[in-house]
C-alpha cells in the first residue's frame, strides 16, 4: 500500500467532481425563464375531483373546478349568495308561482361548437330530474311538472306546486347546462358554455383550463388557470410561500393564518360558508340508535374548545344543522351545554355505567383530524373510549358514507340548505324521523316566507332535540392569495371558485416557462454516474481480473433479483384491489373488469412479476394507477430534486469532514481532538429532520434569510434552486459529516505511525502538513466504503428531509402513492432506492478490490 | 487501528446516566406523569415553559413534559423490540453460517443478508406501511429486519474466530455436534460483543422510530411519540418553538446515551477491540 491508493483515490475523486460539475452545468444550461405578463393563475385546492361532470353526483371538488368557469346554468349564484342571470337573460314568474318563463341568451355555443338553445336547456333539466338521475339536485326538482321549449330562446318550466326555492336551486352546480352530444364524455372531458375550456388533467396533480376565445360574454381576464391539488395542510402553506400556487381560496391550515397575515405578499380573508361541521353518529347500529346515548355525547362536547383547538378560533358554533347566515336560523347552541355530569348520568341511564367504546373514522382533512383528537379526549371524560381511525377520502366514502361502517365521524356538510338530508333514512347517519319528514313535506308546499321560517325553525329544533349529530361549528372560508390578485370570493354561499372576474393587478412577475432543464439534468447525472461506474468496472477488470469482477457482478444481479421478488411479493399480499380503489364509488363490474385488464391485473402473479421485471430491465416501471403516466417519468421528475440534494449533501459532508478529521488527527488526544470528537458524537445522535426543523426556526422563521421550504424548480435558474436546497442539504449532511469525520480521523491516526510519515516529518513537514499530503491519500482507502454507502443513505434519508422542507422529491412521491394506494409507484420508488444502494455497494466492492489485492481471493 | 477520542470512563458514565434517564422516564410514566399526557386543556394551549408546565403545552393544551415522558415508552419499546428481532434472528443465522464447513449455508445466509441490506430501514418501513397501513408493528418489523444482517455479520465474524480455538477443536474431538458447540461454547463467548452491538442498534432504533413516526409511518395517535410531536410542531414552530425543541432533544440525548453506553462497554469489555465509527 504505497502510492497505489493515492492514484486510485485521485481518479475516483476526479470522476466524482466531474459528475457534480456536469450536473451543475446542465442545471445552469437549462435555466433562463421567459418573462411574460401574468395572466395565468395557479390555484391550490385540497381535494381532487373524482370526475368533472357536475351532473353526476355530489362532489364539491367538481364544482370547485367547473362551476361558472366551464359550465353555466340558466341562472347563477353571485358572491353574495343572490341569484343572478346566467344563460337566461331574464325571467317571468306567473302570479300563482306555478309557471316560470326564461328568456335565453342568443348565439351561445358550447366549446365544441354545438349551439345552446331552449331545446338544450330542456334536455339538461329533464335529464337531471329523470327518476334514474344521480344528480345531486334531483330531489329539489320534485315540484317541476314539465319543461318546454316554446321557441329557441324561450323556456317554460311548469310546477305542480309553488316552490320558493326553485331559482336558487337552478343556480346550483348540478343544474348547469350540458349538451346531448358531449355529456357522455364530460367526466373526463367537460364541454360547457363558460369562459374557460378544459385543457388537461394530470391525475393526482393538476387540472388546466384555458380562456375560451369564443365566449358569448366578456372574455375572462385570465388566459390560463391551473388547479393544483395539495391535500396536506403543511404542504399547502409551503406551496403558497414558495410561490408554487398564487391562491388557496379554501385554505386548509387555520394554524398558519396568523403567520400569513403578517406577510405583506399575501392577502388573508375570513368569510362564511354553508358548511355545517358535525360529529356524525351512525344511528343504524347500537348504541347510537339510543337517544339517551346521543344526548349524552352531545352534552360531553365542548364546542368552544373544539373551535379553539381544531380551527384556532375560526368558526361559529351551531346547535343544529342550519347556517347562522340564513334568515331562518334559530340559535340552539344552548340546547346541549357542555355538561359532563349530565352526560355520565344519561349514559348510566342507558345502561353504560361503565362507559362504552366507539370507533371514530376520520377523513383526511386537518379540521376533521384535529376535531377528532379533541372530541376523543372530551368523550373520554364521560367514560366513552374512542378509537381514532384515520382514512383517506376514498376509504371514508366507501366505509362511512356508503356502507354505514362506523360509529362516529367528523365532516363538514358544505351544501347550502341541505336540511333535507334529515328526511332520508338511507343517508349515511341513518336518521329515521316521520315528524321531520312531515315537516319537510310541509315546507316544500309552503311559499309564504313567515310560514317557511316557522317550519324551518321547527325542523331545526326537532333535529336538535333528537341529538341526531353532534353539532360543532359553521365552517369558515379561509382564503389566502397573492396581494396583487383581485376578484376571488371572500364568502362561499356555494363552494365554488368563480374565476370569471379574477385578474392580477399590473403585469408583473414572470410566467412559468416549461422546464427544459429537467430531462437534461437527470440524463447528465445518470450519464456521469454510469461513466464513473463503467470506468471503475473497466479498471477492476483490468487490475483484478475478470473472476473477481464477475463474482461481484453476479452478487449484484442476485441481490437485485431477490429484492425485486421481495418488493413484488409484499405488494402482492397487500389487501385491496387497486382497480376498485381507483374507481371508488363509481365502481361497476364491467368497468372494473376492463380496468383490471388495462392494468394487466387479470394476469396471474408470476406472469405479472416477469413482465414487471422485463419492463424494468429497459427502464419501464409500469403505469401509475392514479396518475396514469409512466412510473419511470414520475421517478425521473422527482430525481431532479432528490439526486442534486444527495450530491449537494455529500459535497457538504466531505467539505466538513476532510479538514475536521485532519485537524483532529494532527491534534491527536488533545483538546481540539476531543472537541471535534464530541461534536461528531452529537452529530450522529441528533436526528437529521430535527436539525432541519431547528435550521428552519433559526434561518427562515427567525432571520428570514431563506424560505421555510418549497422548491422553485430549476427553470428559475441555478441559484434559486441551490438556495432552496441549501438548508435541506446541511441537515441531511450533518450526521453523514459526523460519521465521515470519525472514520477518516481513525484512519489518519493510523497513518501517523507509518514509516512514510516519519520520513515526511523528518523532512521538516509539520504534523498537519504531513497528514494532509501523505496521510490523507492513504486514509482514503477505508473511507471509501463509508463514502460510497453514504450516497445511498443520502438518497433514502432525503425522503424524510424532503418532508420537512416540502421538496417535490422521491419522498413526497412515495408518501402520496401510499395514501392513494398506488402500489406500482411505491414498487418503482423502492426499487430505485434499492438499485442505488446495491449498485453503490457493488462499485465500492470493486474499488476495494482494486485497492486491496488481499480481497481478490479468486485470483491466486 | 487506533481509537477515535476515547470516551473512557466519562463517556460510559454519561451513557449510563442518559440511558438511565430514558429508561427511568419510560418506567415512571407508567405510574406517574405531571399531567395526564392525553388530557387536553384548550384554554391553556401553546403556553411557553413555566413552573406549572416545565416544557410548556402543545396546541391541544397537553403538557409537553408528560408527553415527552410517555413518548420515551414508545421510543424505547420499538427500539428494544426491533433489537430483539435483529438479535434473535441474526445471531442464530450468523452462528449457523459459521458452523457449517461446506460454505453452502454460509453463502446462502450472506446472500440473503445482501438482499436485506439493500433496503434501508426507512424504505422497508415505507413498503410495509404501503401494504399493511402505518403502525408501531410495521416500524418494529422494518427496523428489526434492518438489524438482522448487522447481527448476522457480526456473529459470523466472531464465531469464525472462535471455531479456530483449541477448546473448540477439543469439543469436536469429544464428538460434540456443531450445533451443540455453537450453543454451548461459541455463543457465550460472543455475548459481550452482541450486548455492545445491541446497545448501538437500540440507539439507531430510537432514531429510526422517531423518523418513521415523524413521517406518519410509526406509532399512531393517540399514543404519544416524539417523532409525531415534532411533526405536529412543524406548522407551529414559528409561534411555539419549544414544541420543536424538547422532543428533538429527547431523541438526541437518548441516541447519544445508548451509543455512548455501547461504545463505553466495548472499551471496558475488550480494550483492544477495533473501534468503529
Short mmCIF file of N, CA, C and O in Angstrom, two decimals, chain A residues 234 255 259 305 308-309 312 370 373-374 377 551 555 558-559 562-563 566-567 570-571 573-575 673-674 677 681-682 685-687 689-690 693 697 701 742-743 745 749-750 796 799-800 803-804 806 814-815 818 821 823 826 830 833-834 837, chain B residues 1-6 38 40 42 45 59-60 62 107 111 114-115 117-120 122-123 126-132 210-212 214-215 217 221 230 233-238 241 244-245 248-249 251-252 255-256 259-260 263 275 277:
data_model
loop_
_atom_site.label_atom_id
_atom_site.label_comp_id
_atom_site.label_asym_id
_atom_site.label_seq_id
_atom_site.Cartn_x
_atom_site.Cartn_y
_atom_site.Cartn_z
N UNK A 234 -49.83 21.36 5.66
CA UNK A 234 -48.49 21.95 5.76
C UNK A 234 -47.91 22.18 4.38
O UNK A 234 -47.24 23.18 4.14
N UNK A 255 -54.06 27.09 11.46
CA UNK A 255 -52.97 27.36 12.38
C UNK A 255 -51.91 28.27 11.76
O UNK A 255 -51.15 28.90 12.46
N UNK A 259 -49.47 33.61 10.75
CA UNK A 259 -48.18 33.76 10.09
C UNK A 259 -48.34 34.43 8.73
O UNK A 259 -47.56 35.28 8.35
N UNK A 305 -64.09 24.64 22.87
CA UNK A 305 -62.76 24.03 22.87
C UNK A 305 -62.45 23.43 21.50
O UNK A 305 -61.32 23.50 21.01
N UNK A 308 -61.64 26.36 19.18
CA UNK A 308 -60.32 26.89 19.52
C UNK A 308 -59.21 25.93 19.07
O UNK A 308 -58.26 26.33 18.42
N UNK A 309 -59.37 24.67 19.43
CA UNK A 309 -58.30 23.71 19.22
C UNK A 309 -58.18 23.26 17.78
O UNK A 309 -57.09 23.11 17.25
N UNK A 312 -58.46 26.96 15.54
CA UNK A 312 -57.71 28.09 16.05
C UNK A 312 -58.62 29.33 16.17
O UNK A 312 -58.23 30.44 15.88
N UNK A 370 -58.03 17.04 13.65
CA UNK A 370 -57.84 17.75 14.91
C UNK A 370 -59.10 17.69 15.77
O UNK A 370 -59.04 17.42 16.97
N UNK A 373 -59.34 14.34 17.49
CA UNK A 373 -58.50 14.15 18.67
C UNK A 373 -59.09 14.86 19.89
O UNK A 373 -59.07 14.34 21.01
N UNK A 374 -59.63 16.07 19.65
CA UNK A 374 -60.21 16.82 20.77
C UNK A 374 -61.48 16.14 21.26
O UNK A 374 -61.69 15.95 22.47
N UNK A 377 -60.85 13.14 23.36
CA UNK A 377 -60.46 13.47 24.74
C UNK A 377 -61.68 13.91 25.55
O UNK A 377 -61.83 13.56 26.72
N UNK A 551 -17.67 -12.17 -10.11
CA UNK A 551 -18.33 -12.62 -8.89
C UNK A 551 -19.13 -11.48 -8.26
O UNK A 551 -20.27 -11.65 -7.85
N UNK A 555 -23.20 -11.26 -7.73
CA UNK A 555 -23.84 -10.95 -6.44
C UNK A 555 -24.80 -9.78 -6.60
O UNK A 555 -25.91 -9.79 -6.05
N UNK A 558 -27.93 -11.00 -8.33
CA UNK A 558 -28.68 -11.84 -7.40
C UNK A 558 -29.42 -10.99 -6.37
O UNK A 558 -30.59 -11.22 -6.06
N UNK A 559 -28.71 -10.01 -5.84
CA UNK A 559 -29.31 -9.13 -4.84
C UNK A 559 -30.52 -8.40 -5.42
O UNK A 559 -31.58 -8.33 -4.81
N UNK A 562 -33.41 -10.78 -5.92
CA UNK A 562 -34.03 -11.10 -4.63
C UNK A 562 -34.86 -9.94 -4.12
O UNK A 562 -36.01 -10.12 -3.69
N UNK A 563 -34.30 -8.74 -4.20
CA UNK A 563 -35.01 -7.57 -3.70
C UNK A 563 -36.30 -7.35 -4.49
O UNK A 563 -37.35 -7.06 -3.92
N UNK A 566 -38.89 -9.68 -3.32
CA UNK A 566 -39.45 -9.25 -2.03
C UNK A 566 -40.45 -8.13 -2.24
O UNK A 566 -41.58 -8.17 -1.75
N UNK A 567 -40.05 -7.12 -3.01
CA UNK A 567 -40.92 -5.96 -3.23
C UNK A 567 -42.23 -6.41 -3.89
O UNK A 567 -43.33 -6.03 -3.47
N UNK A 570 -44.39 -8.58 -1.41
CA UNK A 570 -45.00 -7.80 -0.33
C UNK A 570 -46.20 -7.01 -0.85
O UNK A 570 -47.26 -6.97 -0.23
N UNK A 571 -46.04 -6.37 -2.02
CA UNK A 571 -47.17 -5.59 -2.53
C UNK A 571 -48.28 -6.51 -3.04
O UNK A 571 -49.43 -6.13 -3.08
N UNK A 573 -49.37 -9.20 -1.56
CA UNK A 573 -50.26 -9.61 -0.47
C UNK A 573 -50.98 -8.42 0.14
O UNK A 573 -51.73 -8.56 1.09
N UNK A 574 -50.76 -7.24 -0.42
CA UNK A 574 -51.46 -6.06 0.10
C UNK A 574 -52.96 -6.26 -0.06
O UNK A 574 -53.42 -6.69 -1.12
N UNK A 575 -53.72 -5.96 1.00
CA UNK A 575 -55.17 -6.10 0.87
C UNK A 575 -55.74 -5.04 -0.07
O UNK A 575 -55.17 -3.96 -0.22
N UNK A 673 -8.99 17.72 19.43
CA UNK A 673 -9.41 16.39 19.02
C UNK A 673 -10.66 15.97 19.79
O UNK A 673 -11.65 15.52 19.23
N UNK A 674 -10.64 16.17 21.10
CA UNK A 674 -11.79 15.78 21.93
C UNK A 674 -13.03 16.61 21.57
O UNK A 674 -14.15 16.10 21.54
N UNK A 677 -14.36 15.34 18.48
CA UNK A 677 -14.96 14.05 18.79
C UNK A 677 -16.35 14.21 19.40
O UNK A 677 -17.31 13.54 19.02
N UNK A 681 -19.98 13.15 17.86
CA UNK A 681 -20.85 12.27 18.65
C UNK A 681 -22.28 12.84 18.65
O UNK A 681 -23.26 12.12 18.42
N UNK A 682 -22.38 14.14 18.88
CA UNK A 682 -23.68 14.81 18.85
C UNK A 682 -24.29 14.77 17.46
O UNK A 682 -25.49 14.56 17.30
N UNK A 685 -25.95 11.64 16.85
CA UNK A 685 -27.11 11.38 17.70
C UNK A 685 -28.34 12.19 17.29
O UNK A 685 -29.46 11.71 17.37
N UNK A 686 -28.14 13.43 16.86
CA UNK A 686 -29.30 14.29 16.57
C UNK A 686 -29.95 13.84 15.27
O UNK A 686 -29.29 13.75 14.25
N UNK A 687 -31.25 13.55 15.29
CA UNK A 687 -31.91 13.14 14.05
C UNK A 687 -31.89 14.27 13.02
O UNK A 687 -32.08 15.43 13.39
N UNK A 689 -33.90 15.20 10.72
CA UNK A 689 -35.10 16.01 10.47
C UNK A 689 -35.33 17.01 11.59
O UNK A 689 -35.92 18.06 11.38
N UNK A 690 -34.83 16.67 12.79
CA UNK A 690 -34.94 17.63 13.88
C UNK A 690 -34.00 18.81 13.64
O UNK A 690 -34.38 19.97 13.78
N UNK A 693 -35.58 21.06 11.29
CA UNK A 693 -36.57 21.96 11.87
C UNK A 693 -35.91 23.12 12.60
O UNK A 693 -36.37 24.26 12.54
N UNK A 697 -36.26 27.06 11.96
CA UNK A 697 -36.60 28.01 13.02
C UNK A 697 -35.64 29.20 13.02
O UNK A 697 -36.05 30.35 13.11
N UNK A 701 -37.57 31.26 9.97
CA UNK A 701 -38.55 31.94 10.82
C UNK A 701 -37.91 33.10 11.56
O UNK A 701 -38.46 34.20 11.63
N UNK A 742 -15.38 10.81 11.77
CA UNK A 742 -14.89 9.81 12.71
C UNK A 742 -14.08 8.73 12.00
O UNK A 742 -12.99 8.35 12.45
N UNK A 743 -14.60 8.25 10.86
CA UNK A 743 -13.89 7.20 10.13
C UNK A 743 -12.54 7.71 9.63
O UNK A 743 -11.50 7.06 9.81
N UNK A 745 -10.80 10.26 10.62
CA UNK A 745 -9.87 10.57 11.70
C UNK A 745 -9.17 9.30 12.19
O UNK A 745 -7.94 9.27 12.37
N UNK A 749 -5.22 8.72 12.07
CA UNK A 749 -4.43 8.44 13.27
C UNK A 749 -3.58 7.19 13.03
O UNK A 749 -2.43 7.10 13.45
N UNK A 750 -4.17 6.25 12.31
CA UNK A 750 -3.46 5.03 11.95
C UNK A 750 -2.19 5.31 11.15
O UNK A 750 -1.16 4.67 11.36
N UNK A 796 -31.90 7.81 0.43
CA UNK A 796 -33.02 7.30 1.22
C UNK A 796 -33.37 8.26 2.35
O UNK A 796 -34.54 8.52 2.61
N UNK A 799 -35.63 11.29 1.86
CA UNK A 799 -37.08 11.12 1.85
C UNK A 799 -37.72 11.86 3.03
O UNK A 799 -38.75 12.53 2.88
N UNK A 800 -37.09 11.78 4.20
CA UNK A 800 -37.65 12.46 5.37
C UNK A 800 -37.36 13.97 5.32
O UNK A 800 -38.24 14.78 5.59
N UNK A 803 -39.69 15.88 3.38
CA UNK A 803 -40.95 16.16 4.04
C UNK A 803 -40.86 17.42 4.88
O UNK A 803 -41.80 18.22 4.91
N UNK A 804 -39.74 17.61 5.56
CA UNK A 804 -39.59 18.80 6.39
C UNK A 804 -39.65 20.06 5.52
O UNK A 804 -40.27 21.05 5.89
N UNK A 806 -40.80 20.30 2.33
CA UNK A 806 -41.81 20.24 1.27
C UNK A 806 -41.17 20.25 -0.10
O UNK A 806 -41.59 20.98 -1.00
N UNK A 814 -43.50 9.06 -2.95
CA UNK A 814 -43.82 7.75 -2.38
C UNK A 814 -44.88 7.88 -1.28
O UNK A 814 -45.77 7.04 -1.16
N UNK A 815 -44.85 8.95 -0.51
CA UNK A 815 -45.88 9.09 0.53
C UNK A 815 -47.25 9.33 -0.08
O UNK A 815 -48.26 8.83 0.39
N UNK A 818 -48.49 6.06 -1.32
CA UNK A 818 -49.01 5.21 -0.24
C UNK A 818 -50.44 5.62 0.09
O UNK A 818 -51.33 4.79 0.21
N UNK A 821 -52.76 4.43 -2.43
CA UNK A 821 -52.59 3.00 -2.70
C UNK A 821 -52.13 2.75 -4.13
O UNK A 821 -52.55 1.80 -4.78
N UNK A 823 -49.75 1.30 -5.64
CA UNK A 823 -48.66 0.41 -5.24
C UNK A 823 -47.56 0.30 -6.29
O UNK A 823 -46.40 0.07 -5.95
N UNK A 826 -45.13 2.88 -5.57
CA UNK A 826 -44.34 2.51 -4.38
C UNK A 826 -43.27 1.49 -4.77
O UNK A 826 -42.10 1.63 -4.42
N UNK A 830 -39.26 2.23 -4.44
CA UNK A 830 -38.47 1.35 -3.58
C UNK A 830 -37.37 0.66 -4.40
O UNK A 830 -36.22 0.60 -3.98
N UNK A 833 -34.51 3.03 -5.08
CA UNK A 833 -33.63 3.21 -3.93
C UNK A 833 -32.77 1.97 -3.70
O UNK A 833 -31.57 2.07 -3.43
N UNK A 834 -33.39 0.80 -3.83
CA UNK A 834 -32.65 -0.45 -3.66
C UNK A 834 -31.54 -0.54 -4.72
O UNK A 834 -30.41 -0.92 -4.42
N UNK A 837 -28.66 1.63 -3.74
CA UNK A 837 -27.86 1.05 -2.66
C UNK A 837 -27.01 -0.11 -3.19
O UNK A 837 -25.80 -0.18 -2.94
N UNK B 1 -5.82 -0.64 14.32
CA UNK B 1 -6.35 0.71 14.18
C UNK B 1 -6.56 1.33 15.55
O UNK B 1 -7.07 0.71 16.45
N UNK B 2 -6.14 2.53 15.68
CA UNK B 2 -6.30 3.18 16.97
C UNK B 2 -7.66 3.87 17.06
O UNK B 2 -8.44 3.84 16.13
N UNK B 3 -7.90 4.47 18.19
CA UNK B 3 -9.27 4.87 18.51
C UNK B 3 -9.58 6.30 18.13
O UNK B 3 -8.71 7.14 17.97
N UNK B 4 -10.88 6.55 17.99
CA UNK B 4 -11.39 7.92 17.99
C UNK B 4 -11.21 8.39 19.42
O UNK B 4 -10.87 7.59 20.30
N UNK B 5 -11.44 9.68 19.70
CA UNK B 5 -11.21 10.12 21.07
C UNK B 5 -11.90 9.16 22.03
O UNK B 5 -13.09 8.91 21.93
N UNK B 6 -11.14 8.61 22.91
CA UNK B 6 -11.63 7.55 23.78
C UNK B 6 -12.61 8.13 24.79
O UNK B 6 -12.24 8.99 25.58
N UNK B 38 -52.56 12.68 27.83
CA UNK B 38 -53.60 12.79 26.83
C UNK B 38 -54.62 13.88 27.18
O UNK B 38 -55.48 14.20 26.37
N UNK B 40 -56.46 17.12 27.43
CA UNK B 40 -56.40 18.38 26.71
C UNK B 40 -57.00 19.48 27.57
O UNK B 40 -57.94 19.24 28.32
N UNK B 42 -57.86 23.13 26.26
CA UNK B 42 -57.72 24.07 25.16
C UNK B 42 -57.46 25.48 25.66
O UNK B 42 -56.78 26.27 25.02
N UNK B 45 -53.63 26.29 25.92
CA UNK B 45 -52.82 25.74 24.85
C UNK B 45 -51.67 26.68 24.49
O UNK B 45 -51.75 27.89 24.72
N UNK B 59 -50.63 22.39 21.12
CA UNK B 59 -51.79 23.07 20.55
C UNK B 59 -53.11 22.56 21.10
O UNK B 59 -54.15 23.15 20.86
N UNK B 60 -53.11 21.44 21.80
CA UNK B 60 -54.33 20.98 22.46
C UNK B 60 -54.27 21.28 23.96
O UNK B 60 -55.11 20.80 24.72
N UNK B 62 -51.99 20.11 25.97
CA UNK B 62 -51.41 18.98 26.69
C UNK B 62 -50.04 19.37 27.22
O UNK B 62 -49.34 20.17 26.61
N UNK B 107 -22.86 -19.15 2.33
CA UNK B 107 -23.12 -18.36 1.13
C UNK B 107 -24.58 -17.91 1.09
O UNK B 107 -24.88 -16.74 0.83
N UNK B 111 -25.97 -14.10 1.19
CA UNK B 111 -26.70 -13.52 0.05
C UNK B 111 -28.04 -12.95 0.50
O UNK B 111 -28.44 -11.87 0.09
N UNK B 114 -27.33 -9.76 1.98
CA UNK B 114 -27.12 -8.73 0.96
C UNK B 114 -28.45 -8.12 0.55
O UNK B 114 -28.58 -6.91 0.38
N UNK B 115 -29.44 -9.00 0.35
CA UNK B 115 -30.74 -8.51 -0.12
C UNK B 115 -31.37 -7.60 0.93
O UNK B 115 -31.81 -6.49 0.64
N UNK B 117 -29.88 -6.07 3.25
CA UNK B 117 -29.03 -4.91 3.43
C UNK B 117 -29.28 -3.85 2.36
O UNK B 117 -28.97 -2.68 2.56
N UNK B 118 -29.83 -4.27 1.23
CA UNK B 118 -30.09 -3.32 0.14
C UNK B 118 -31.29 -2.43 0.45
O UNK B 118 -31.51 -1.43 -0.21
N UNK B 119 -32.08 -2.81 1.46
CA UNK B 119 -33.23 -1.99 1.84
C UNK B 119 -32.88 -1.14 3.05
O UNK B 119 -32.74 -1.67 4.14
N UNK B 120 -32.74 0.16 2.89
CA UNK B 120 -32.62 0.98 4.09
C UNK B 120 -33.89 0.81 4.94
O UNK B 120 -34.97 0.56 4.40
N UNK B 122 -35.83 2.73 6.40
CA UNK B 122 -36.93 3.61 6.06
C UNK B 122 -37.69 3.09 4.85
O UNK B 122 -38.93 3.10 4.80
N UNK B 123 -36.94 2.62 3.86
CA UNK B 123 -37.56 2.11 2.64
C UNK B 123 -38.41 0.88 2.94
O UNK B 123 -39.53 0.71 2.46
N UNK B 126 -41.53 2.00 4.59
CA UNK B 126 -42.45 2.57 3.60
C UNK B 126 -43.21 1.45 2.91
O UNK B 126 -44.44 1.48 2.77
N UNK B 127 -42.48 0.42 2.54
CA UNK B 127 -43.08 -0.71 1.85
C UNK B 127 -44.13 -1.38 2.74
O UNK B 127 -45.27 -1.65 2.32
N UNK B 128 -43.76 -1.62 4.01
CA UNK B 128 -44.68 -2.29 4.92
C UNK B 128 -45.91 -1.41 5.19
O UNK B 128 -47.04 -1.90 5.25
N UNK B 129 -45.68 -0.11 5.32
CA UNK B 129 -46.80 0.79 5.59
C UNK B 129 -47.75 0.83 4.40
O UNK B 129 -48.97 0.90 4.55
N UNK B 130 -47.17 0.79 3.20
CA UNK B 130 -48.00 0.83 2.00
C UNK B 130 -48.92 -0.38 1.96
O UNK B 130 -50.05 -0.31 1.49
N UNK B 131 -48.44 -1.48 2.49
CA UNK B 131 -49.20 -2.71 2.39
C UNK B 131 -50.14 -2.90 3.58
O UNK B 131 -51.32 -3.17 3.42
N UNK B 132 -49.61 -2.75 4.78
CA UNK B 132 -50.41 -3.08 5.96
C UNK B 132 -50.95 -1.86 6.67
O UNK B 132 -51.60 -1.98 7.70
N UNK B 210 -38.18 7.52 15.59
CA UNK B 210 -38.54 8.93 15.56
C UNK B 210 -38.79 9.37 14.11
O UNK B 210 -39.77 10.06 13.82
N UNK B 211 -37.90 8.96 13.22
CA UNK B 211 -38.05 9.33 11.81
C UNK B 211 -39.33 8.78 11.22
O UNK B 211 -40.07 9.48 10.53
N UNK B 212 -39.62 7.53 11.50
CA UNK B 212 -40.83 6.91 10.94
C UNK B 212 -42.08 7.57 11.51
O UNK B 212 -43.03 7.85 10.78
N UNK B 214 -42.28 10.52 12.61
CA UNK B 214 -42.33 11.89 12.08
C UNK B 214 -43.05 11.92 10.73
O UNK B 214 -43.87 12.80 10.49
N UNK B 215 -42.80 10.95 9.87
CA UNK B 215 -43.48 10.95 8.57
C UNK B 215 -44.81 10.21 8.64
O UNK B 215 -45.46 10.01 7.62
N UNK B 217 -45.48 7.08 9.72
CA UNK B 217 -45.50 5.63 9.49
C UNK B 217 -45.25 4.83 10.76
O UNK B 217 -45.25 3.62 10.74
N UNK B 221 -51.54 7.97 16.67
CA UNK B 221 -52.23 8.63 17.77
C UNK B 221 -53.32 7.72 18.32
O UNK B 221 -53.82 6.88 17.58
N UNK B 230 -42.91 16.09 16.92
CA UNK B 230 -42.15 17.00 16.06
C UNK B 230 -42.94 17.34 14.80
O UNK B 230 -42.94 18.48 14.35
N UNK B 233 -45.47 19.81 15.62
CA UNK B 233 -44.87 21.10 15.95
C UNK B 233 -44.52 21.91 14.72
O UNK B 233 -44.31 23.11 14.80
N UNK B 234 -44.47 21.23 13.57
CA UNK B 234 -43.86 21.89 12.41
C UNK B 234 -44.56 23.19 11.99
O UNK B 234 -43.92 24.20 11.80
N UNK B 235 -45.90 23.16 11.86
CA UNK B 235 -46.56 24.39 11.43
C UNK B 235 -46.61 25.41 12.54
O UNK B 235 -46.90 26.57 12.31
N UNK B 236 -46.39 24.98 13.78
CA UNK B 236 -46.49 25.89 14.91
C UNK B 236 -45.14 26.39 15.38
O UNK B 236 -45.03 27.15 16.32
N UNK B 237 -44.07 25.93 14.69
CA UNK B 237 -42.73 26.22 15.18
C UNK B 237 -42.47 27.72 15.28
O UNK B 237 -41.77 28.17 16.17
N UNK B 238 -43.12 28.49 14.40
CA UNK B 238 -42.91 29.93 14.43
C UNK B 238 -43.46 30.56 15.70
O UNK B 238 -42.88 31.48 16.27
N UNK B 241 -41.85 27.65 19.55
CA UNK B 241 -40.63 26.91 19.22
C UNK B 241 -40.32 25.78 20.21
O UNK B 241 -39.70 24.79 19.82
N UNK B 244 -40.91 22.30 19.13
CA UNK B 244 -39.97 21.67 18.20
C UNK B 244 -38.67 21.29 18.92
O UNK B 244 -37.95 20.43 18.46
N UNK B 245 -38.39 21.95 20.04
CA UNK B 245 -37.08 21.76 20.67
C UNK B 245 -37.04 20.52 21.56
O UNK B 245 -36.17 19.66 21.41
N UNK B 248 -37.16 16.78 20.20
CA UNK B 248 -35.93 16.52 19.46
C UNK B 248 -34.75 16.30 20.39
O UNK B 248 -33.92 15.41 20.19
N UNK B 249 -34.71 17.12 21.44
CA UNK B 249 -33.66 16.98 22.43
C UNK B 249 -33.74 15.61 23.09
O UNK B 249 -32.72 14.96 23.33
N UNK B 251 -34.89 12.88 21.79
CA UNK B 251 -34.38 11.87 20.84
C UNK B 251 -32.86 11.90 20.83
O UNK B 251 -32.19 10.86 20.97
N UNK B 252 -32.29 13.09 20.66
CA UNK B 252 -30.84 13.21 20.52
C UNK B 252 -30.13 12.67 21.76
O UNK B 252 -29.15 11.92 21.65
N UNK B 255 -30.37 8.79 21.91
CA UNK B 255 -29.46 8.15 20.96
C UNK B 255 -28.03 8.27 21.46
O UNK B 255 -27.27 7.29 21.47
N UNK B 256 -27.70 9.47 21.92
CA UNK B 256 -26.35 9.71 22.43
C UNK B 256 -26.05 8.78 23.60
O UNK B 256 -25.01 8.13 23.66
N UNK B 259 -25.62 5.10 22.51
CA UNK B 259 -24.41 4.78 21.76
C UNK B 259 -23.17 4.96 22.63
O UNK B 259 -22.22 4.18 22.51
N UNK B 260 -23.17 5.95 23.53
CA UNK B 260 -22.04 6.08 24.46
C UNK B 260 -21.95 4.84 25.36
O UNK B 260 -20.87 4.35 25.64
N UNK B 263 -20.45 2.01 23.24
CA UNK B 263 -19.03 2.18 22.98
C UNK B 263 -18.21 2.07 24.26
O UNK B 263 -17.11 1.50 24.27
N UNK B 275 -12.15 -0.11 17.21
CA UNK B 275 -13.26 0.85 17.31
C UNK B 275 -13.85 1.13 15.94
O UNK B 275 -13.15 1.26 14.96
N UNK B 277 -16.69 3.48 13.64
CA UNK B 277 -17.23 4.84 13.64
C UNK B 277 -18.61 4.86 14.31
O UNK B 277 -19.37 3.94 14.11
#
